[in-house]
GROMACS .gro file of C-alpha atoms in nm:
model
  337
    1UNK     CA    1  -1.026   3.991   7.384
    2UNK     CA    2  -1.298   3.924   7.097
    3UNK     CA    3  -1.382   4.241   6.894
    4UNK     CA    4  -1.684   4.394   7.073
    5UNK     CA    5  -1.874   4.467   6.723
    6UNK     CA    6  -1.844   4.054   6.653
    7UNK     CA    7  -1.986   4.007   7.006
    8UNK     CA    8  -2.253   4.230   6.943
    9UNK     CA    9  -2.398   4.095   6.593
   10UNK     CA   10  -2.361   3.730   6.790
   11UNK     CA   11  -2.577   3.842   7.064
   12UNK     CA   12  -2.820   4.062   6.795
   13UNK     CA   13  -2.865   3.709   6.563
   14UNK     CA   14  -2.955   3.515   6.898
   15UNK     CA   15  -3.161   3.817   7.058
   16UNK     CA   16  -3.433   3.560   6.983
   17UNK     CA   17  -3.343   3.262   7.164
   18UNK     CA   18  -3.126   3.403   7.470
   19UNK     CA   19  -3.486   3.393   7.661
   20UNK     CA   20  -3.499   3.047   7.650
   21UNK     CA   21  -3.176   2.944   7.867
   22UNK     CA   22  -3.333   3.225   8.191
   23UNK     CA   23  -3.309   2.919   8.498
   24UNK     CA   24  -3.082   2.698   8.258
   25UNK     CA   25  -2.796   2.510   8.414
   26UNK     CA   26  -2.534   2.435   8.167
   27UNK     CA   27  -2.214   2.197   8.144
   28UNK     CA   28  -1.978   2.240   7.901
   29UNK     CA   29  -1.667   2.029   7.857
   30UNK     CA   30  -1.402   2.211   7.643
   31UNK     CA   31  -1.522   2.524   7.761
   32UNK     CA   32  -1.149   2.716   7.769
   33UNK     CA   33  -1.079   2.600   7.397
   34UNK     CA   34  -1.080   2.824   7.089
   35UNK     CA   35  -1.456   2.763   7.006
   36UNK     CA   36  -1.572   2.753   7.382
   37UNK     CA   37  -1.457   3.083   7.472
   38UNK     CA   38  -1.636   3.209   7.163
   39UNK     CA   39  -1.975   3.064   7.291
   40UNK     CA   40  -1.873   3.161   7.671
   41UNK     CA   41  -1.795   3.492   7.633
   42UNK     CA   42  -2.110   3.531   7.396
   43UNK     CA   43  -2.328   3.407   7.653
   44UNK     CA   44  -2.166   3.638   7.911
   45UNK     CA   45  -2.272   3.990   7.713
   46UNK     CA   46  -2.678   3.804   7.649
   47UNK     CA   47  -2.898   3.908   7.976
   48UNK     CA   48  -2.948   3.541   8.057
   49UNK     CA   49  -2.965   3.416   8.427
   50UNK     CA   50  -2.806   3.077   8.354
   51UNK     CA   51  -2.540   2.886   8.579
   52UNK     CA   52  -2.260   2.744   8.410
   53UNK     CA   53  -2.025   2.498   8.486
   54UNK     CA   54  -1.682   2.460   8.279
   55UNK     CA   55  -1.450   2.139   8.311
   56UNK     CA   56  -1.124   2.201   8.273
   57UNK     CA   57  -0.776   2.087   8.277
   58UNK     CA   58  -0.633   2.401   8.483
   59UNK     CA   59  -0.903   2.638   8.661
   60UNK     CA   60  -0.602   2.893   8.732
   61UNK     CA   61  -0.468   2.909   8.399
   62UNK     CA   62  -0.788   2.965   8.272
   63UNK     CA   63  -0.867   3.232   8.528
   64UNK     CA   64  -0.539   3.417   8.452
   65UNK     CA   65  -0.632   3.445   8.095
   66UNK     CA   66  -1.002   3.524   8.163
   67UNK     CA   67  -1.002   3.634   8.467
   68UNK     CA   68  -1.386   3.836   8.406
   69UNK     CA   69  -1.518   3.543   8.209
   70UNK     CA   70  -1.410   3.279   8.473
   71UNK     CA   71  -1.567   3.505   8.739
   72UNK     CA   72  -1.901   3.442   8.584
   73UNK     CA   73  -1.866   3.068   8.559
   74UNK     CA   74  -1.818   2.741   8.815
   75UNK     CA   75  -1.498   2.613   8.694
   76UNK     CA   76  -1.446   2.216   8.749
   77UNK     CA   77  -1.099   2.066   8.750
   78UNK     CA   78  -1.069   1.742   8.566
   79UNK     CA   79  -1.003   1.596   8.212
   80UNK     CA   80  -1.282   1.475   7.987
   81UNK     CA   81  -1.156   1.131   8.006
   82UNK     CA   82  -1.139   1.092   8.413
   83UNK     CA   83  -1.399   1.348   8.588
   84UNK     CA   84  -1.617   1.365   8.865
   85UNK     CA   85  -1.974   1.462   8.741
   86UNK     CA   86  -2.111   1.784   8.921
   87UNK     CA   87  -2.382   1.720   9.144
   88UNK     CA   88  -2.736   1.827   9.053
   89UNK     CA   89  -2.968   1.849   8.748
   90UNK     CA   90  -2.877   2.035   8.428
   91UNK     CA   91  -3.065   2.134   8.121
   92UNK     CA   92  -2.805   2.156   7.866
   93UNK     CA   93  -2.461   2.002   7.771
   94UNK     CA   94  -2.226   2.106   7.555
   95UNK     CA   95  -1.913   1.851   7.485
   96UNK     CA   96  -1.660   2.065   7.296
   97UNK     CA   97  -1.335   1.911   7.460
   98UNK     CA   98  -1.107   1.758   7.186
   99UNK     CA   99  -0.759   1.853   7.157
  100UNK     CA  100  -0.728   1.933   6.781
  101UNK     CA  101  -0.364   1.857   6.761
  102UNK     CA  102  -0.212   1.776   6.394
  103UNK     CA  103   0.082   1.719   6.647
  104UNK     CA  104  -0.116   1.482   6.815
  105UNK     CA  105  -0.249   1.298   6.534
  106UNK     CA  106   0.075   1.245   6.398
  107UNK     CA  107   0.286   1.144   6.703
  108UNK     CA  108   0.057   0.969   6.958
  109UNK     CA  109  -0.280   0.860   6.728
  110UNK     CA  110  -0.429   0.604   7.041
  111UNK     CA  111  -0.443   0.924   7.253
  112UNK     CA  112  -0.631   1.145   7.007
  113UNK     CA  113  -0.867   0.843   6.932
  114UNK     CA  114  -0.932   0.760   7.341
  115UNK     CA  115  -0.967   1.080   7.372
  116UNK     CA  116  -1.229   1.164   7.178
  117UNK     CA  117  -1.390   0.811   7.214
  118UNK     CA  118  -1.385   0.799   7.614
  119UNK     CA  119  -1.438   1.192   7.692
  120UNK     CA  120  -1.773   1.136   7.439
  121UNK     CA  121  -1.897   0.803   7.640
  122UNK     CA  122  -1.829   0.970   7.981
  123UNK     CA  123  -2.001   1.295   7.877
  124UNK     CA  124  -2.313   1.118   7.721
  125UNK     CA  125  -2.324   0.900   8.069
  126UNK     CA  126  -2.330   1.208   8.248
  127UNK     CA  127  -2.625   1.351   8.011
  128UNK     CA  128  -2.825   1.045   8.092
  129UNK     CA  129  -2.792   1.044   8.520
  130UNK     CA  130  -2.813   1.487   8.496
  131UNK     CA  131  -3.157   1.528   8.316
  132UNK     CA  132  -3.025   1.730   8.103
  133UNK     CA  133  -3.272   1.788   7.784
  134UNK     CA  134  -3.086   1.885   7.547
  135UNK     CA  135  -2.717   1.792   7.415
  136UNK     CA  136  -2.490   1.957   7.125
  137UNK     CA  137  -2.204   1.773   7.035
  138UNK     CA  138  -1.915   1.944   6.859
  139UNK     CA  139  -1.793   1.643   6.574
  140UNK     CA  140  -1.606   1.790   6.269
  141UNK     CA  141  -1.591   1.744   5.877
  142UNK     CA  142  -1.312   1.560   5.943
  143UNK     CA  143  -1.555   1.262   5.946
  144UNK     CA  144  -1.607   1.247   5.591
  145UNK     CA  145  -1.263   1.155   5.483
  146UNK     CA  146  -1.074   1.266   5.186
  147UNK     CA  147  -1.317   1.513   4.977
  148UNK     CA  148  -1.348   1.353   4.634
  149UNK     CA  149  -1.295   1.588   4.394
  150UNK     CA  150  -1.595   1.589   4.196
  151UNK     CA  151  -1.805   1.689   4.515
  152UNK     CA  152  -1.710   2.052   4.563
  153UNK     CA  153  -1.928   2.082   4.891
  154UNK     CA  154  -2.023   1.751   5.065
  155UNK     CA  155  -2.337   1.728   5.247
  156UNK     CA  156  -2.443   1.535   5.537
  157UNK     CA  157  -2.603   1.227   5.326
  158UNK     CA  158  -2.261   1.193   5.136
  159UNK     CA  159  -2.140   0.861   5.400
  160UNK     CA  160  -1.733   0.834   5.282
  161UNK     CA  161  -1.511   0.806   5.557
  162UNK     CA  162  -1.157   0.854   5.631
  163UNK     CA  163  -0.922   0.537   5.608
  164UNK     CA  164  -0.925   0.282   5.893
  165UNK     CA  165  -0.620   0.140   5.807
  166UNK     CA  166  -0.394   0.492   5.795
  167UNK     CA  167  -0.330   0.604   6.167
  168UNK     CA  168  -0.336   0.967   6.053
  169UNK     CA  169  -0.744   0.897   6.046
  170UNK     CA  170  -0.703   0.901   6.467
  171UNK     CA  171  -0.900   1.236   6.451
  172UNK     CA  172  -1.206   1.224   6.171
  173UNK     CA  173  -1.218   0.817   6.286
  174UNK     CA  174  -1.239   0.900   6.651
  175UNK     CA  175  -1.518   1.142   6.571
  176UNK     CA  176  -1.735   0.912   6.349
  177UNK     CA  177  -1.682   0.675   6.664
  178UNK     CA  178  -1.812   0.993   6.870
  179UNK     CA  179  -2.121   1.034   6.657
  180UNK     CA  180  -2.196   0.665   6.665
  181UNK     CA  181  -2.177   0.707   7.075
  182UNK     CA  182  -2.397   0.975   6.999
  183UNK     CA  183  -2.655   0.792   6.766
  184UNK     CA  184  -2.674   0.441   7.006
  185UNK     CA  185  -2.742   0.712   7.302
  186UNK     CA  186  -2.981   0.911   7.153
  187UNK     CA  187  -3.234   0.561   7.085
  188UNK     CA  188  -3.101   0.351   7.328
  189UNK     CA  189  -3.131   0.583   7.622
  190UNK     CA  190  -3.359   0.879   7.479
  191UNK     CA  191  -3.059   1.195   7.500
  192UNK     CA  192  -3.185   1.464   7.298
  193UNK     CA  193  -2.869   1.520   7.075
  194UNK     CA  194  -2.798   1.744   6.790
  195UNK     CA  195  -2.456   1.690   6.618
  196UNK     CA  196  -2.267   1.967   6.477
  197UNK     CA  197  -1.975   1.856   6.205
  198UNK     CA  198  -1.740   2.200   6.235
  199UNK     CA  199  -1.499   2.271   5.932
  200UNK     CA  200  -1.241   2.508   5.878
  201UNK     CA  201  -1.246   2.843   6.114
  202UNK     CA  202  -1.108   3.203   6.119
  203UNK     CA  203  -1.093   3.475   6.412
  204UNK     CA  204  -0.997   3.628   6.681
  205UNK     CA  205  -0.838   3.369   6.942
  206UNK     CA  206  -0.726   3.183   6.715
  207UNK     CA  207  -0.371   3.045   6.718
  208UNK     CA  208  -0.113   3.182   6.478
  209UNK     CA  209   0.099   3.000   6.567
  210UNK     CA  210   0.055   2.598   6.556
  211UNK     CA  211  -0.080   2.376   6.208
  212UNK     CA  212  -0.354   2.642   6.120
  213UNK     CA  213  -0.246   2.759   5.760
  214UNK     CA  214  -0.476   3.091   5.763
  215UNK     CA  215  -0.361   3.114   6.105
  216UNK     CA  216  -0.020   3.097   6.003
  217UNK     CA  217  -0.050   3.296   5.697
  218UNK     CA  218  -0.167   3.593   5.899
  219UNK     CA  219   0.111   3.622   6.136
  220UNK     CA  220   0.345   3.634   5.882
  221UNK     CA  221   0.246   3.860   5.688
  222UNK     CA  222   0.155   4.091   5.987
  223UNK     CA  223   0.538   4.043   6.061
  224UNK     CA  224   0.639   4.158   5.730
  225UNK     CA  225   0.781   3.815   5.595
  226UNK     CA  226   0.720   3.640   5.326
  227UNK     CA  227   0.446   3.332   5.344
  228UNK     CA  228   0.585   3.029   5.290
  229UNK     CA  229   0.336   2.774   5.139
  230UNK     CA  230   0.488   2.430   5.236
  231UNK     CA  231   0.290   2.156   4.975
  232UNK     CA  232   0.200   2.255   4.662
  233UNK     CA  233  -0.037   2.526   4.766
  234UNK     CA  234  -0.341   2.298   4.594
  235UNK     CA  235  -0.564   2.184   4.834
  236UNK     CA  236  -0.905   2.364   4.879
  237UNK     CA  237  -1.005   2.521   5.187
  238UNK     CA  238  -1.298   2.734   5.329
  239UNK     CA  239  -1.309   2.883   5.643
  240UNK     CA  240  -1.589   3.036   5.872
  241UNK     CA  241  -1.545   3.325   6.085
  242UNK     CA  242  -1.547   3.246   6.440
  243UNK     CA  243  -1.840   3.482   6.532
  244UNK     CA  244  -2.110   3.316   6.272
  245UNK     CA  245  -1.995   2.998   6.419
  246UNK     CA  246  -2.063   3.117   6.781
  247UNK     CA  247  -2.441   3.226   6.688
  248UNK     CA  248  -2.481   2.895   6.462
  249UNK     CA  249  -2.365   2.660   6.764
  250UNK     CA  250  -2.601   2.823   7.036
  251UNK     CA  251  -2.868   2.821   6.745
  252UNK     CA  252  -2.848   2.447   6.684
  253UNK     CA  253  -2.825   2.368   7.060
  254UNK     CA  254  -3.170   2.586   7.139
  255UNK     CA  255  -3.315   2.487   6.800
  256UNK     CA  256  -3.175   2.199   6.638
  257UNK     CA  257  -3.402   1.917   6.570
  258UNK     CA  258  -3.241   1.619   6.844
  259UNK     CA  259  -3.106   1.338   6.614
  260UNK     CA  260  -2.991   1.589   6.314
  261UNK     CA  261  -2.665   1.648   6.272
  262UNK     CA  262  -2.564   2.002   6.057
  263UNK     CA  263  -2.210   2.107   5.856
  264UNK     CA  264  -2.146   2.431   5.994
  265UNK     CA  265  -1.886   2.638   5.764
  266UNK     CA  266  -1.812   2.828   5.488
  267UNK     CA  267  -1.897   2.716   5.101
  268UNK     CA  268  -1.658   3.009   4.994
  269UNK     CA  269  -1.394   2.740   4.842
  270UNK     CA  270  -0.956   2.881   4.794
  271UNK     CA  271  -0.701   2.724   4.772
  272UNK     CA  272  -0.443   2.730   4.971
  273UNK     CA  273  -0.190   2.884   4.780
  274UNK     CA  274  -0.467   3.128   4.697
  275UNK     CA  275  -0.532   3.239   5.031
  276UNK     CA  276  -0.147   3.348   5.090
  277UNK     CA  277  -0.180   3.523   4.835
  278UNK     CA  278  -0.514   3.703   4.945
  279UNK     CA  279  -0.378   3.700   5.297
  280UNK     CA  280  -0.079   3.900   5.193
  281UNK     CA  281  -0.238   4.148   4.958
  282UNK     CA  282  -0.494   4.215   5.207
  283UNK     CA  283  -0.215   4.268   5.469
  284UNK     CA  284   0.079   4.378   5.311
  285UNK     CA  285   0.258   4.118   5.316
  286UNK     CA  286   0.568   4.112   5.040
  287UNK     CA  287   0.476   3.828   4.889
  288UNK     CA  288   0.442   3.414   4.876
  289UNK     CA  289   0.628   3.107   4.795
  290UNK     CA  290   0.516   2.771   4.734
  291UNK     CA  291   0.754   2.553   4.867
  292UNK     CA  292   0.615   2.236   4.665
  293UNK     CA  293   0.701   1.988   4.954
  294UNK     CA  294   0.497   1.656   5.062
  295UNK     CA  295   0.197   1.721   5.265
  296UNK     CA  296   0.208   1.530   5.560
  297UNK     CA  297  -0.143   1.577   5.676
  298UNK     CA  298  -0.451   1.392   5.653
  299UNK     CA  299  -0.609   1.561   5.343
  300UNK     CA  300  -0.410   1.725   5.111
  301UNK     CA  301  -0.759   1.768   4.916
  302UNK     CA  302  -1.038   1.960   4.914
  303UNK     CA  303  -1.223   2.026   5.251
  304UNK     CA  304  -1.559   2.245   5.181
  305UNK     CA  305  -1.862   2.167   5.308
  306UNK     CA  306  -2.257   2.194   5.167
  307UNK     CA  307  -2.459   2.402   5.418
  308UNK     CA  308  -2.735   2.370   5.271
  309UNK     CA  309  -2.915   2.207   5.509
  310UNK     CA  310  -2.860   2.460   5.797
  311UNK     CA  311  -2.946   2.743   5.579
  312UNK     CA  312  -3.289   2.517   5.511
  313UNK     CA  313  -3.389   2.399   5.882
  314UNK     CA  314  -3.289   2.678   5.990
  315UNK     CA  315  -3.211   2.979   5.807
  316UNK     CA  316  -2.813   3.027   5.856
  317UNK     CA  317  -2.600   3.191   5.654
  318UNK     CA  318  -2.267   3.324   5.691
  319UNK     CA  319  -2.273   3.716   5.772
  320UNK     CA  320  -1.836   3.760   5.733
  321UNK     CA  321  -1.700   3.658   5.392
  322UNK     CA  322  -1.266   3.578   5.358
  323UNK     CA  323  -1.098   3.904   5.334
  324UNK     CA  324  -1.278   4.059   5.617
  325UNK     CA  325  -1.214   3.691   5.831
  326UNK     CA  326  -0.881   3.773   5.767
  327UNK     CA  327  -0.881   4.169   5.873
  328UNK     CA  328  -1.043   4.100   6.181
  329UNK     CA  329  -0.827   3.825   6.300
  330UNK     CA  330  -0.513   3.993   6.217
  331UNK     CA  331  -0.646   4.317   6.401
  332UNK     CA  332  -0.746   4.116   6.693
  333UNK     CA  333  -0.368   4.042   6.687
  334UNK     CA  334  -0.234   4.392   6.663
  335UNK     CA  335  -0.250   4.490   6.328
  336UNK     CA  336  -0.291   4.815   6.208
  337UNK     CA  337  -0.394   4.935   5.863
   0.00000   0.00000   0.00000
């Protein structure tokens, strides 16, 4: 369950807008993911008379987990890459389905590319034959590569890229691919499409559990063990709180400008090493150690974007700093003061 008081400052910042999705009809492909239930169950507390349909892989898992959400919503079996459109008009799309897997990534790279690739083509196909006016797509910072170091927040005219020829790019190059989809749709055919390049997040629903460092961080010290930093504990993070990202996604999908795409995250740079240590402090953890191993990701760099251009278009900010990302998503998870 999200923290009512996060829910309530989401549906306070978008008090505004809610009014215009009364008689919308909205699909939404990764609608059961981390950042989907954020925006579902955000759109569940607004007083807006919307239909909304939800692909997804398993209905009934879903519904067991959900079970008040999913009562509210049409759910439609099928994958992103093979599904049969629903029938009618709709106003709005959201395509939020990728599986953000470092697993993935590492072990079956032509998966997480086709993925990404096919699920965008078949969802932009279905934007064109359902009317629907007005499309977010959820890409990530991933697109931009390795960060070099002497850009400590990249901005969405820097145009690096991640490496073609390492197969660890599968994600950030699949997504470039996705916004290229995108771009080619948005002339060729006329979609009205706003992009949205997500970076690093924090809160409730989150899992503790898989290649999430802050996510990891936090349920070890809320188990009273040491954090382990694996690498060297250098590379540079920031991370936005789940509940500014919910208000900033439903913000650019009712007010973006169609053909802009927007960084959405935090410009509140750490390192990694430095947020097990902040992590633990503010948890009571006993303490960290940095391991010093090889970093077998993608980036062992920095990854912190510019947001200066959301904050400009249209006046976004981030309302939830670190430390009280950190309390909120370890409460959320049982802890206790």
């Amino acid at each position: 369950m999200i923290l009512d008081h996060d829910l309530a400052a989401v549906n306070a910042a978008l008090a505004p807008l809610w009014p215009r999705l009364d008689g919308a009809r909205i699909f939404m492909t990764g609608g059961t993911g981390f950042i989907g239930c954020w925006m579902l169950e955000a759109l569940a507390r607004a007083d807006v008379d919307a239909e909304v349909v939800v692909l997804t892989r398993d209905p009934a898992a879903f519904a067991g987990r959900a079970p008040q959400l999913a009562a509210r919503l049409t759910l439609l079996p099928g994958d992103v890459m093979h599904f049969e459109p629903p029938k009618g008009a709709f106003t709005h799309i959201v395509h939020a389905a990728t599986d953000a897997s470092a697993a993935l990534n590492a072990h079956d790279p032509l998966r997480m590319f086709d993925t990404i690739v096919t699920g965008t083509r078949r969802t932009l196909d279905f934007a064109r034959t359902s009317g629907a006016g007005r499309v977010l797509y959820l890409s990530s910072g991933a697109v931009y590569g390795a960060q070099p170091p002497e850009i400590t927040h990249v901005a969405e005219s820097w145009h690096g890229g991640p490496d073609p020829c390492d197969p660890r790019s599968a994600y950030g190059e699949g997504k470039r691919a996705a916004e290229m989809l995108c771009a080619i749709y948005a002339r060729q055919f006329g979609v009205q499409l706003v992009n949205a390049r997500i970076f690093a997040l924090l809160g409730p629903l989150l899992s503790l559990d898989i290649h999430f460092a802050a996510g990891n961080f936090i349920r070890d010290a809320m188990a009273g063990a040491t954090i382990r930093v694996e690498g060297s504990g250098q590379a540079v993070r920031s991370y936005l709180y789940a509940a500014d990202l919910t208000a900033w996604l439903w913000t650019l999908l009712l007010r973006g400008k169609p053909g802009e795409t927007y960084n959405l995250g935090s410009e509140e740079a750490v390192s990694i090493a430095d947020l097990a240590r902040r992590t633990a402090a503010i948890l009571g953890g006993p303490g960290v150690e940095i391991l010093g191993r090889p970093d077998p990701g993608w980036n062992p760099g920095r990854y912190v974007p510019s947001i200066a251009k959301v904050r400009r278009d249209l006046g976004l900010a981030p309302t939830v700093d670190l430390d009280e990302a950190i309390r909120r998503t370890a409460l959320h998870n049982g802890w206790t003061p």
